Amino acid sequence: MAQNPRAAEGRTFDLRDASTKYDFRIALLPPAPKSEDEASGPGGAITVFAKGQTIPIHQLIVEDIGPAAFEESYEPELTVGDFDFDGEEDFALHVADDGPYGSPTYAVFVHRAKGDPFILSKALTELTQESMGFFDVDATKRRIRTSSKSGCCIHWQSDYMIVGGEPRRIRTETQDALSDGCQIIVETLSKDGKWKRATRPCPPQEE
């Protein structure tokens, strides 16, 4: 489908069902200047309202929300949850499909008790750029998990805990089917800050 930059500018989207605490309005802005070899989508202004209110509590600017926003059929994709386990809702906006193997990537914003209500989390945003799809959130264990792969035969998952508002990797499990006999490699961060490594055979495949 052809892109229509003029059709994108000025379009607004109200998202009232994504969150129990907030309403969101996303307005498309002119694209930021980019070099010729860089794909560029329009910018976006994300306005946050307390649920059911009309006076905004915060506005954030995203320079590039992806070429898909030029399409007339574009609808923003917003993911809401407590990503840093502080008891407050955070949110992430789907901005591109330039992750591994064309997987979606996101701009992740986390709630803050002081100062601006929300800030961009560069670390959590980068996790979505390095993994396939949005990370899984385990509220019970207070962990987030990313998944990715290399080719057909190497897959891995990494678990992170949140320390000082930032993700810290504590475990990675890799299934390597390229090695002789197929093996699972588990790397775990111990309490003394050292990495421990263990291997075991892959489970037999069901025929």
N, CA, C and O of each residue as an XYZ file, in Angstrom:
828
protein
N       0.843     -1.190      0.000
C       0.000      0.000      0.000
C       0.880      1.242      0.000
O       1.866      1.301      0.735
N       0.542      2.221     -0.804
C       1.364      3.423     -0.927
C       1.280      4.261      0.331
O       0.243      4.337      0.991
N       2.404      4.890      0.644
C       2.443      5.782      1.792
C       1.917      7.150      1.388
O       2.104      7.598      0.257
N       1.259      7.802      2.333
C       0.686      9.115      2.077
C       1.039     10.030      3.238
O       0.248     10.169      4.171
N       2.233     10.669      3.201
C       2.655     11.504      4.322
C       1.664     12.607      4.652
O       1.453     12.912      5.826
N       1.056     13.206      3.648
C       0.119     14.298      3.915
C      -1.113     13.802      4.669
O      -1.670     14.512      5.506
N      -1.529     12.572      4.361
C      -2.693     12.027      5.057
C      -2.387     11.742      6.518
O      -3.293     11.720      7.351
N      -1.111     11.523      6.834
C      -0.742     11.173      8.201
C      -0.768     12.381      9.126
O      -1.268     12.297     10.248
N      -0.232     13.501      8.659
C      -0.105     14.669      9.525
C      -1.473     15.145     10.000
O      -2.423     15.259      9.226
N      -1.534     15.418     11.293
C      -2.748     15.962     11.867
C      -3.761     14.924     12.308
O      -4.740     15.272     12.969
N      -3.559     13.667     11.965
C      -4.494     12.634     12.413
C      -4.313     12.396     13.905
O      -3.193     12.420     14.414
N      -5.410     12.168     14.594
C      -5.362     11.896     16.025
C      -6.128     10.616     16.329
O      -7.076     10.252     15.632
N      -5.693      9.948     17.382
C      -6.307      8.690     17.799
C      -6.519      8.747     19.308
O      -5.585      9.036     20.056
N      -7.729      8.476     19.753
C      -8.028      8.418     21.175
C      -8.085      6.960     21.608
O      -8.832      6.162     21.041
N      -7.289      6.618     22.616
C      -7.237      5.253     23.132
C      -7.720      5.280     24.575
O      -7.008      5.721     25.477
N      -8.941      4.800     24.775
C      -9.557      4.863     26.101
C      -9.693      3.493     26.762
O     -10.095      3.398     27.922
N      -9.362      2.447     26.034
C      -9.552      1.103     26.584
C      -8.241      0.402     26.930
O      -8.256     -0.732     27.407
N      -7.118      1.059     26.697
C      -5.831      0.395     26.915
C      -5.462      0.307     28.387
O      -4.737     -0.603     28.790
N      -5.954      1.245     29.199
C      -5.520      1.361     30.590
C      -6.720      1.562     31.505
O      -7.746      2.104     31.094
N      -6.578      1.122     32.744
C      -7.620      1.360     33.745
C      -7.438      2.695     34.455
O      -8.352      3.168     35.131
N      -6.256      3.312     34.307
C      -5.960      4.557     35.017
C      -5.837      5.763     34.105
O      -6.007      6.900     34.545
N      -5.538      5.518     32.825
C      -5.232      6.630     31.927
C      -5.973      6.485     30.600
O      -6.312      5.381     30.172
N      -6.212      7.626     29.965
C      -6.618      7.689     28.566
C      -5.460      8.303     27.787
O      -4.673      9.076     28.333
N      -5.364      7.954     26.512
C      -4.262      8.423     25.681
C      -4.797      9.018     24.389
O      -5.794      8.556     23.835
N      -4.113     10.050     23.924
C      -4.380     10.608     22.597
C      -3.054     10.678     21.853
O      -2.075     11.228     22.358
N      -3.032     10.125     20.665
C      -1.825     10.133     19.840
C      -2.094     10.964     18.603
O      -3.003     10.662     17.830
N      -1.304     12.011     18.414
C      -1.416     12.888     17.250
C      -0.184     12.709     16.384
O       0.939     12.737     16.887
N      -0.384     12.525     15.083
C       0.736     12.352     14.164
C       1.319     13.703     13.784
O       0.591     14.660     13.524
N       2.653     13.764     13.756
C       3.396     14.990     13.488
C       4.219     14.816     12.216
O       4.378     13.692     11.741
N       4.750     15.909     11.652
C       5.612     15.781     10.468
C       6.828     14.917     10.772
O       7.314     14.912     11.903
N       7.325     14.187      9.780
C       8.507     13.342      9.997
C       9.725     14.179     10.347
O       9.898     15.291      9.849
N      10.574     13.620     11.219
C      11.853     14.261     11.513
C      12.789     14.053     10.333
O      12.710     13.019      9.670
N      13.679     15.011     10.050
C      14.626     14.838      8.930
C      15.495     13.604      9.144
O      16.000     13.369     10.242
N      15.663     12.821      8.082
C      16.498     11.629      8.129
C      17.354     11.584      6.876
O      17.041     12.228      5.874
N      18.435     10.822      6.938
C      19.260     10.635      5.750
C      18.499      9.783      4.738
O      17.510      9.136      5.082
N      18.960      9.787      3.496
C      18.232      9.123      2.425
C      18.103      7.617      2.635
O      17.139      7.010      2.169
N      19.068      7.005      3.333
C      19.034      5.555      3.492
C      18.302      5.113      4.751
O      18.290      3.924      5.068
N      17.697      6.038      5.466
C      16.964      5.699      6.672
C      15.462      5.823      6.426
O      14.986      6.850      5.943
N      14.726      4.770      6.763
C      13.272      4.841      6.684
C      12.763      5.774      7.770
O      13.260      5.761      8.896
N      11.777      6.577      7.427
C      11.280      7.550      8.389
C       9.766      7.563      8.374
O       9.137      7.630      7.318
N       9.199      7.499      9.549
C       7.764      7.653      9.690
C       7.464      9.001     10.299
O       8.386      9.750     10.623
N       6.199      9.325     10.463
C       5.851     10.586     11.105
C       6.210     10.561     12.580
O       6.384      9.495     13.171
N       6.319     11.739     13.165
C       6.473     11.815     14.601
C       5.126     11.620     15.274
O       4.091     11.551     14.610
N       5.147     11.533     16.585
C       3.907     11.354     17.323
C       3.942     12.093     18.640
O       4.955     12.076     19.340
N       2.841     12.742     18.984
C       2.675     13.375     20.289
C       1.712     12.516     21.097
O       0.555     12.341     20.714
N       2.192     11.983     22.211
C       1.365     11.144     23.078
C       0.902     11.997     24.258
O       1.715     12.416     25.082
N      -0.382     12.248     24.334
C      -0.945     13.016     25.438
C      -1.625     12.053     26.398
O      -2.420     11.207     25.989
N      -1.303     12.192     27.689
C      -1.820     11.290     28.712
C      -2.812     12.045     29.590
O      -2.538     13.157     30.041
N      -3.966     11.427     29.824
C      -4.997     11.993     30.683
C      -5.293     11.013     31.810
O      -5.211      9.800     31.617
N      -5.638     11.530     32.984
C      -6.213     10.657     33.997
C      -7.538     10.127     33.456
O      -8.237     10.833     32.729
N      -7.883      8.905     33.801
C      -9.051      8.244     33.239
C     -10.302      9.116     33.351
O     -10.686      9.542     34.440
N     -10.927      9.370     32.199
C     -12.175     10.118     32.156
C     -12.037     11.619     32.234
O     -13.043     12.328     32.218
N     -10.798     12.135     32.319
C     -10.589     13.573     32.443
C     -10.202     14.178     31.090
O      -9.794     13.466     30.173
N     -10.335     15.495     30.985
C     -10.026     16.185     29.726
C      -8.786     17.063     29.819
O      -8.298     17.552     28.800
N      -8.271     17.268     31.026
C      -7.056     18.067     31.192
C      -5.852     17.125     31.189
O      -5.781     16.229     32.030
N      -4.911     17.303     30.269
C      -3.775     16.376     30.190
C      -2.857     16.491     31.394
O      -2.701     17.565     31.975
N      -2.258     15.380     31.756
C      -1.272     15.378     32.836
C       0.153     15.314     32.298
O       1.107     15.596     33.023
N       0.299     14.944     31.022
C       1.647     14.845     30.457
C       1.550     14.688     28.949
O       0.576     14.145     28.428
N       2.579     15.173     28.254
C       2.693     14.938     26.819
C       4.123     14.533     26.501
O       5.076     15.124     27.008
N       4.262     13.516     25.653
C       5.570     13.019     25.248
C       5.644     13.033     23.732
O       4.643     12.817     23.048
N       6.840     13.290     23.212
C       7.052     13.343     21.773
C       7.919     12.161     21.346
O       8.982     11.920     21.917
N       7.457     11.437     20.345
C       8.232     10.369     19.723
C       8.601     10.846     18.327
O       7.720     11.160     17.527
N       9.894     10.902     18.026
C      10.336     11.475     16.756
C       9.905     10.657     15.550
O       9.642     11.216     14.485
N       9.830      9.351     15.702
C       9.519      8.491     14.556
C       8.707      7.306     15.054
O       9.212      6.486     15.820
N       7.457      7.210     14.626
C       6.632      6.081     15.055
C       6.438      5.068     13.935
O       5.533      4.235     13.991
N       7.288      5.144     12.924
C       7.334      4.099     11.915
C       6.567      4.405     10.648
O       5.537      5.078     10.688
N       7.070      3.910      9.508
C       6.426      4.171      8.221
C       4.987      3.687      8.139
O       4.204      4.216      7.350
N       4.622      2.682      8.948
C       3.245      2.176      8.901
C       2.228      3.255      9.244
O       1.066      3.166      8.847
N       2.664      4.283      9.989
C       1.744      5.357     10.368
C       1.339      6.221      9.184
O       0.396      7.006      9.288
N       2.041      6.089      8.052
C       1.628      6.802      6.845
C       0.393      6.167      6.203
O      -0.317      6.822      5.439
N       0.142      4.911      6.507
C      -0.975      4.221      5.871
C      -2.302      4.728      6.425
O      -2.420      5.026      7.614
N      -3.287      4.819      5.557
C      -4.602      5.290      5.989
C      -5.251      4.320      6.967
O      -6.117      4.711      7.749
N      -4.838      3.057      6.926
C      -5.407      2.044      7.818
C      -4.701      1.975      9.170
O      -5.044      1.137     10.005
N      -3.715      2.850      9.393
C      -2.909      2.780     10.618
C      -3.758      2.975     11.872
O      -4.607      3.865     11.931
N      -3.518      2.136     12.865
C      -4.087      2.278     14.201
C      -2.962      2.070     15.204
O      -2.261      1.061     15.120
N      -2.758      2.988     16.155
C      -1.675      2.827     17.125
C      -1.866      1.564     17.966
O      -2.989      1.186     18.302
N      -0.756      0.928     18.296
C      -0.768     -0.243     19.168
C      -0.075      0.127     20.476
O       1.126      0.396     20.501
N      -0.844      0.137     21.556
C      -0.322      0.537     22.861
C      -0.403     -0.654     23.807
O      -1.453     -1.283     23.935
N       0.705     -0.958     24.466
C       0.758     -2.029     25.460
C       0.921     -1.396     26.833
O       1.816     -0.577     27.039
N       0.060     -1.770     27.773
C       0.075     -1.178     29.110
C       0.316     -2.271     30.144
O      -0.247     -3.362     30.047
N       1.153     -1.976     31.133
C       1.426     -2.914     32.215
C       2.435     -2.320     33.173
O       2.977     -1.242     32.932
N       2.684     -3.029     34.263
C       3.696     -2.585     35.228
C       5.009     -3.266     34.870
O       5.292     -4.373     35.330
N       5.807     -2.597     34.045
C       7.016     -3.214     33.503
C       8.189     -3.195     34.482
O       9.115     -3.996     34.353
N       8.156     -2.286     35.460
C       9.277     -2.193     36.406
C       8.867     -2.530     37.836
O       9.635     -2.319     38.775
N       7.649     -3.058     37.997
C       7.193     -3.625     39.266
C       7.201     -2.625     40.419
O       7.572     -2.957     41.545
N       6.784     -1.387     40.117
C       6.663     -0.387     41.177
C       5.214     -0.144     41.559
O       4.922      0.764     42.338
N       4.302     -0.944     41.020
C       2.890     -0.800     41.339
C       2.153      0.213     40.493
O       0.968      0.454     40.722
N       2.824      0.817     39.515
C       2.204      1.829     38.659
C       2.192      1.353     37.207
O       3.060      0.594     36.774
N       1.182      1.823     36.466
C       1.084      1.441     35.064
C       2.130      2.160     34.215
O       2.341      3.365     34.358
N       2.765      1.421     33.350
C       3.671      1.940     32.327
C       3.038      1.632     30.969
O       2.034      0.923     30.898
N       3.620      2.162     29.897
C       3.053      1.853     28.586
C       4.145      1.843     27.526
O       5.221      2.413     27.706
N       3.839      1.181     26.417
C       4.779      1.067     25.302
C       4.016      1.253     23.997
O       2.926      0.708     23.822
N       4.595      2.026     23.084
C       3.998      2.277     21.780
C       4.780      1.525     20.709
O       6.001      1.656     20.621
N       4.093      0.751     19.911
C       4.713      0.064     18.776
C       5.151      1.115     17.771
O       4.328      1.880     17.269
N       6.461      1.153     17.472
C       6.985      2.215     16.607
C       7.607      1.697     15.314
O       7.818      2.479     14.387
N       7.903      0.412     15.227
C       8.555     -0.091     14.012
C       8.503     -1.610     14.009
O       8.036     -2.238     14.959
N       8.990     -2.179     12.924
C       9.128     -3.630     12.800
C      10.556     -3.936     12.355
O      10.785     -4.661     11.387
N      11.510     -3.361     13.091
C      12.916     -3.496     12.720
C      13.721     -4.279     13.749
O      14.941     -4.133     13.832
N      13.034     -5.113     14.537
C      13.735     -6.002     15.444
C      14.242     -7.227     14.697
O      14.130     -7.281     13.472
N      14.796     -8.211     15.398
C      15.295     -9.416     14.733
C      14.219    -10.077     13.872
O      13.100    -10.314     14.328
N      14.575    -10.368     12.628
C      13.670    -11.030     11.689
C      12.374    -10.240     11.486
O      11.307    -10.822     11.293
N      12.478     -8.925     11.531
C      11.319     -8.080     11.276
C      10.307     -8.034     12.401
O       9.144     -7.703     12.171
N      10.729     -8.360     13.613
C       9.804     -8.356     14.743
C       9.524     -6.924     15.205
O      10.326     -6.027     14.945
N       8.393     -6.699     15.891
C       8.019     -5.344     16.297
C       8.926     -4.792     17.386
O       9.414     -5.534     18.238
N       9.145     -3.489     17.350
C       9.902     -2.791     18.389
C       9.032     -1.685     18.972
O       8.064     -1.247     18.350
N       9.386     -1.243     20.169
C       8.521     -0.345     20.928
C       9.324      0.767     21.585
O      10.504      0.604     21.897
N       8.660      1.902     21.790
C       9.156      2.942     22.690
C       8.464      2.714     24.028
O       7.237      2.759     24.111
N       9.249      2.468     25.076
C       8.706      2.080     26.378
C       8.815      3.252     27.348
O       9.891      3.819     27.538
N       7.697      3.604     27.954
C       7.644      4.709     28.906
C       7.238      4.169     30.271
O       6.275      3.411     30.386
N       7.980      4.564     31.305
C       7.704      4.087     32.657
C       7.275      5.245     33.543
O       7.695      6.388     33.358
N       6.425      4.918     34.512
C       5.894      5.912     35.442
C       6.961      6.315     36.452
O       7.785      5.498     36.863
N       6.933      7.574     36.843
C       7.833      8.081     37.873
C       7.027      8.841     38.922
O       6.098      9.580     38.598
N       7.405      8.643     40.192
C       6.675      9.284     41.286
C       6.994     10.766     41.386
O       6.161     11.542     41.853
N       8.189     11.176     40.957
C       8.604     12.573     41.041
C       8.926     13.101     39.652
O       9.355     12.353     38.774
N       8.714     14.393     39.466
C       9.006     15.002     38.170
C       7.945     14.645     37.152
O       6.770     14.509     37.495
N       8.351     14.491     35.898
C       7.410     14.118     34.849
C       6.787     12.761     35.167
O       7.481     11.844     35.605
N       5.469     12.632     34.944
C       4.807     11.364     35.278
C       5.370     10.160     34.534
O       5.390      9.052     35.071
N       5.831     10.371     33.290
C       6.372      9.273     32.501
C       7.674      9.706     31.842
O       7.830     10.861     31.447
N       8.603      8.769     31.730
C       9.845      9.022     31.004
C      10.127      7.834     30.088
O       9.691      6.714     30.352
N      10.860      8.096     29.009
C      11.278      7.014     28.122
C      12.338      6.167     28.821
O      13.345      6.692     29.296
N      12.110      4.871     28.883
C      13.117      3.951     29.407
C      13.960      3.460     28.239
O      13.524      2.610     27.463
N      15.168      3.999     28.120
C      16.035      3.586     27.015
C      16.393      2.107     27.127
O      16.482      1.408     26.118
N      16.595      1.637     28.348
C      17.010      0.245     28.534
C      15.901     -0.725     28.134
O      16.165     -1.712     27.448
N      14.663     -0.456     28.555
C      13.560     -1.340     28.185
C      13.236     -1.223     26.702
O      12.866     -2.208     26.064
N      13.375     -0.014     26.153
C      13.188      0.165     24.712
C      14.201     -0.669     23.941
O      13.851     -1.317     22.954
N      15.451     -0.657     24.385
C      16.495     -1.431     23.707
C      16.235     -2.934     23.789
O      16.577     -3.673     22.866
N      15.633     -3.389     24.887
C      15.317     -4.815     24.979
C      14.373     -5.235     23.860
O      14.512     -6.328     23.312
N      13.415     -4.380     23.516
C      12.487     -4.735     22.436
C      13.186     -4.721     21.083
O      12.742     -5.391     20.150
N      14.269     -3.969     20.969
C      15.012     -3.918     19.705
C      15.932     -5.116     19.538
O      16.319     -5.460     18.421
N      16.281     -5.749     20.651
C      17.214     -6.875     20.619
C      16.513     -8.225     20.609
O      17.139     -9.245     20.320
N      15.214     -8.245     20.924
C      14.493     -9.505     21.046
C      13.366     -9.565     20.030
O      13.114     -8.603     19.304
N      12.697    -10.698     19.986
C      11.617    -10.891     19.028
C      10.281    -10.652     19.722
O       9.790    -11.500     20.468
N       9.702     -9.479     19.460
C       8.437     -9.138     20.080
C       8.616     -8.472     21.428
O       9.734     -8.302     21.915
N       7.493     -8.098     22.023
C       7.523     -7.434     23.326
C       7.879     -8.449     24.407
O       7.508     -9.619     24.315
N       8.589     -8.002     25.416
C       9.004     -8.914     26.483
C       7.797     -9.373     27.312
O       6.788     -8.675     27.411
N       7.931    -10.569     27.904
C       6.909    -11.095     28.813
C       7.148    -10.529     30.208
O       8.291    -10.346     30.628
N       6.059    -10.256     30.919
C       6.135     -9.695     32.264
C       5.559    -10.709     33.247
O       4.401    -11.106     33.120
N       6.356    -11.128     34.221
C       5.911    -12.050     35.266
C       5.815    -11.259     36.565
O       6.812    -11.049     37.255
N       4.593    -10.822     36.888
C       4.403     -9.980     38.070
C       4.673    -10.748     39.357
O       5.119    -10.161     40.343
N       4.408    -12.056     39.362
C       4.607    -12.856     40.570
C       6.088    -12.975     40.915
O       6.483    -12.780     42.064
N       6.900    -13.295     39.916
C       8.339    -13.429     40.135
C       9.084    -12.106     39.992
O      10.279    -12.023     40.276
N       8.362    -11.066     39.547
C       8.965     -9.750     39.317
C      10.141     -9.870     38.335
O      11.245     -9.390     38.593
N       9.869    -10.508     37.236
C      10.864    -10.717     36.196
C      10.267    -10.368     34.835
O       9.055    -10.455     34.636
N      11.128     -9.975     33.906
C      10.720     -9.867     32.518
C      11.592    -10.811     31.697
O      12.738    -11.090     32.049
N      11.018    -11.296     30.589
C      11.716    -12.297     29.781
C      11.687    -11.890     28.316
O      10.647    -11.495     27.787
N      12.833    -11.990     27.673
C      12.934    -11.745     26.242
C      13.275    -13.048     25.528
O      13.842    -13.966     26.119
N      12.919    -13.112     24.243
C      13.205    -14.288     23.430
C      13.779    -13.853     22.095
O      13.389    -12.820     21.553
N      14.707    -14.643     21.565
C      15.247    -14.348     20.244
C      15.843    -15.627     19.663
O      15.770    -16.695     20.272
N      16.433    -15.501     18.476
C      17.020    -16.666     17.836
C      18.084    -16.229     16.849
O      18.184    -15.055     16.494
N      18.882    -17.201     16.413
C      19.858    -16.993     15.351
C      19.682    -18.122     14.349
O      20.060    -19.263     14.615
N      19.114    -17.804     13.207
C      18.848    -18.827     12.218
C      17.788    -19.800     12.688
O      16.929    -19.467     13.504
N      17.868    -21.014     12.156
C      16.836    -22.007     12.450
C      17.084    -22.775     13.734
O      16.155    -23.360     14.291
N      18.314    -22.785     14.212
C      18.687    -23.827     15.165
C      19.213    -23.330     16.505
O      19.538    -24.144     17.369
N      19.306    -22.032     16.699
C      19.751    -21.506     17.990
C      18.677    -20.550     18.506
O      18.380    -19.532     17.882
N      18.105    -20.896     19.653
C      17.066    -20.076     20.272
C      17.462    -19.802     21.719
O      18.080    -20.643     22.372
N      17.102    -18.628     22.210
C      17.416    -18.344     23.602
C      16.356    -17.450     24.244
O      15.641    -16.705     23.573
N      16.288    -17.556     25.560
C      15.437    -16.709     26.392
C      16.287    -16.144     27.516
O      17.120    -16.842     28.095
N      16.065    -14.859     27.820
C      16.804    -14.211     28.904
C      15.827    -13.640     29.918
O      14.816    -13.042     29.550
N      16.134    -13.829     31.198
C      15.331    -13.283     32.287
C      16.051    -12.098     32.906
O      17.273    -12.099     33.053
N      15.264    -11.080     33.268
C      15.806     -9.858     33.855
C      15.054     -9.532     35.135
O      13.844     -9.743     35.221
N      15.766     -9.018     36.124
C      15.152     -8.389     37.275
C      15.343     -6.884     37.136
O      16.224     -6.434     36.404
N      14.533     -6.117     37.825
C      14.619     -4.660     37.762
C      15.361     -4.160     38.992
O      14.941     -4.402     40.124
N      16.454     -3.467     38.766
C      17.272     -2.918     39.847
C      17.423     -1.421     39.605
O      17.982     -1.007     38.589
N      16.926     -0.610     40.535
C      17.010      0.840     40.361
C      16.291      1.324     39.119
O      16.694      2.313     38.506
N      15.226      0.630     38.746
C      14.457      1.014     37.572
C      15.019      0.525     36.259
O      14.444      0.798     35.206
N      16.148     -0.205     36.294
C      16.796     -0.679     35.078
C      16.798     -2.210     35.043
O      16.927     -2.850     36.087
N      16.655     -2.805     33.847
C      16.705     -4.264     33.760
C      18.133     -4.790     33.917
O      19.080     -4.240     33.355
N      18.263     -5.857     34.687
C      19.559     -6.520     34.848
C      19.382     -7.999     34.498
O      18.562     -8.695     35.097
N      20.150     -8.459     33.533
C      20.032     -9.856     33.111
C      20.558    -10.776     34.204
O      21.637    -10.552     34.753
N      19.779    -11.819     34.515
C      20.178    -12.744     35.569
C      20.230    -14.190     35.086
O      20.778    -15.055     35.769
N      19.666    -14.450     33.918
C      19.660    -15.837     33.439
C      19.411    -15.862     31.937
O      18.571    -15.117     31.431
N      20.133    -16.711     31.230
C      19.885    -16.949     29.810
C      19.930    -18.444     29.548
O      20.872    -19.129     29.948
N      18.916    -18.936     28.881
C      18.873    -20.342     28.485
C      18.874    -20.421     26.963
O      17.994    -19.868     26.303
N      19.862    -21.110     26.415
C      20.038    -21.216     24.967
C      19.917    -22.662     24.534
O      20.560    -23.547     25.100
N      19.093    -22.897     23.530
C      19.028    -24.220     22.918
C      19.788    -24.173     21.609
O      19.411    -23.464     20.675
N      20.871    -24.945     21.557
C      21.769    -24.945     20.405
C      21.667    -26.289     19.697
O      22.261    -27.280     20.120
N      20.901    -26.300     18.613
C      20.722    -27.542     17.862
C      21.802    -27.738     16.813
O      21.812    -28.754     16.118
N      22.715    -26.776     16.689
C      23.820    -26.920     15.745
C      24.956    -27.748     16.328
O      25.738    -28.351     15.594
N      25.039    -27.771     17.664
C      26.106    -28.536     18.312
C      25.828    -30.033     18.190
O      24.697    -30.454     17.944
N      26.878    -30.821     18.368
C      26.715    -32.274     18.312
C      25.753    -32.728     19.400
O      25.980    -32.483     20.585
N      24.694    -33.383     18.995
C      23.761    -33.924     19.967
C      22.744    -32.941     20.489
O      21.859    -33.337     21.248
N      22.825    -31.687     20.124
C      21.911    -30.640     20.611
C      22.059    -30.476     22.119
O      21.968    -31.448     22.868
N      22.285    -29.264     22.550
C      22.461    -29.021     23.973
C      21.760    -27.737     24.406
O      21.525    -26.826     23.612
N      21.442    -27.704     25.685
C      20.864    -26.521     26.310
C      21.917    -25.931     27.236
O      22.456    -26.622     28.100
N      22.202    -24.663     27.050
C      23.213    -23.959     27.838
C      22.498    -22.964     28.739
O      21.740    -22.120     28.261
N      22.736    -23.062     30.027
C      22.098    -22.170     30.988
C      23.174    -21.336     31.672
O      24.079    -21.876     32.308
N      23.068    -20.016     31.537
C      23.961    -19.082     32.226
C      23.162    -18.376     33.311
O      22.091    -17.828     33.049
N      23.689    -18.393     34.534
C      22.979    -17.822     35.673
C      23.904    -16.885     36.430
O      25.066    -17.207     36.675
N      23.376    -15.715     36.801
C      24.140    -14.754     37.597
C      23.985    -15.095     39.067
O      22.873    -15.086     39.595
N      25.104    -15.398     39.738
C      25.060    -15.758     41.151
C      24.998    -14.508     42.023
O      25.158    -13.388     41.539
N      24.764    -14.719     43.312
C      24.640    -13.593     44.233
C      25.931    -12.794     44.353
O      25.892    -11.609     44.683
N      27.068    -13.419     44.092
C      28.339    -12.697     44.179
C      28.689    -11.988     42.868
O      29.793    -11.462     42.717
N      27.740    -11.975     41.916
C      27.945    -11.236     40.672
C      28.695    -11.990     39.599
O      29.053    -11.411     38.573
N      28.944    -13.282     39.817
C      29.663    -14.080     38.829
C      28.675    -14.942     38.038
O      27.649    -15.384     38.556
N      29.017    -15.164     36.778
C      28.169    -15.981     35.927
C      28.566    -17.446     36.034
O      29.745    -17.795     35.986
N      27.552    -18.295     36.179
C      27.767    -19.738     36.205
C      27.130    -20.344     34.960
O      26.076    -19.899     34.504
N      27.785    -21.361     34.422
C      27.351    -21.959     33.167
C      27.166    -23.462     33.349
O      28.013    -24.145     33.926
N      26.050    -23.955     32.847
C      25.778    -25.390     32.909
C      25.169    -25.825     31.581
O      24.476    -25.052     30.919
N      25.435    -27.063     31.203
C      24.877    -27.594     29.954
C      24.187    -28.923     30.226
O      24.532    -29.648     31.159
N      23.208    -29.221     29.388
C      22.518    -30.506     29.460
C      22.005    -30.843     28.061
O      21.841    -29.946     27.234
N      21.757    -32.099     27.792
C      21.250    -32.466     26.469
C      19.837    -31.921     26.266
O      19.082    -31.747     27.222
N      19.499    -31.659     25.025
C      18.131    -31.272     24.706
C      17.206    -32.467     24.951
O      17.619    -33.611     24.759
N      15.976    -32.223     25.367
C      15.048    -33.343     25.547
C      14.763    -34.026     24.217
O      14.794    -33.378     23.171
N      14.485    -35.331     24.244
C      14.196    -36.025     22.993
C      12.956    -35.439     22.317
O      11.986    -35.083     22.985
N      12.997    -35.345     21.012
C      11.860    -34.827     20.264
C      10.830    -35.926     20.053
O      11.164    -37.076     19.768
N       9.565    -35.537     20.200
C       8.485    -36.496     19.979
C       8.313    -36.739     18.487
O       8.319    -35.806     17.684
N       8.162    -37.988     18.139
C       7.985    -38.340     16.728
C       6.505    -38.381     16.361
O       6.161    -38.660     15.213
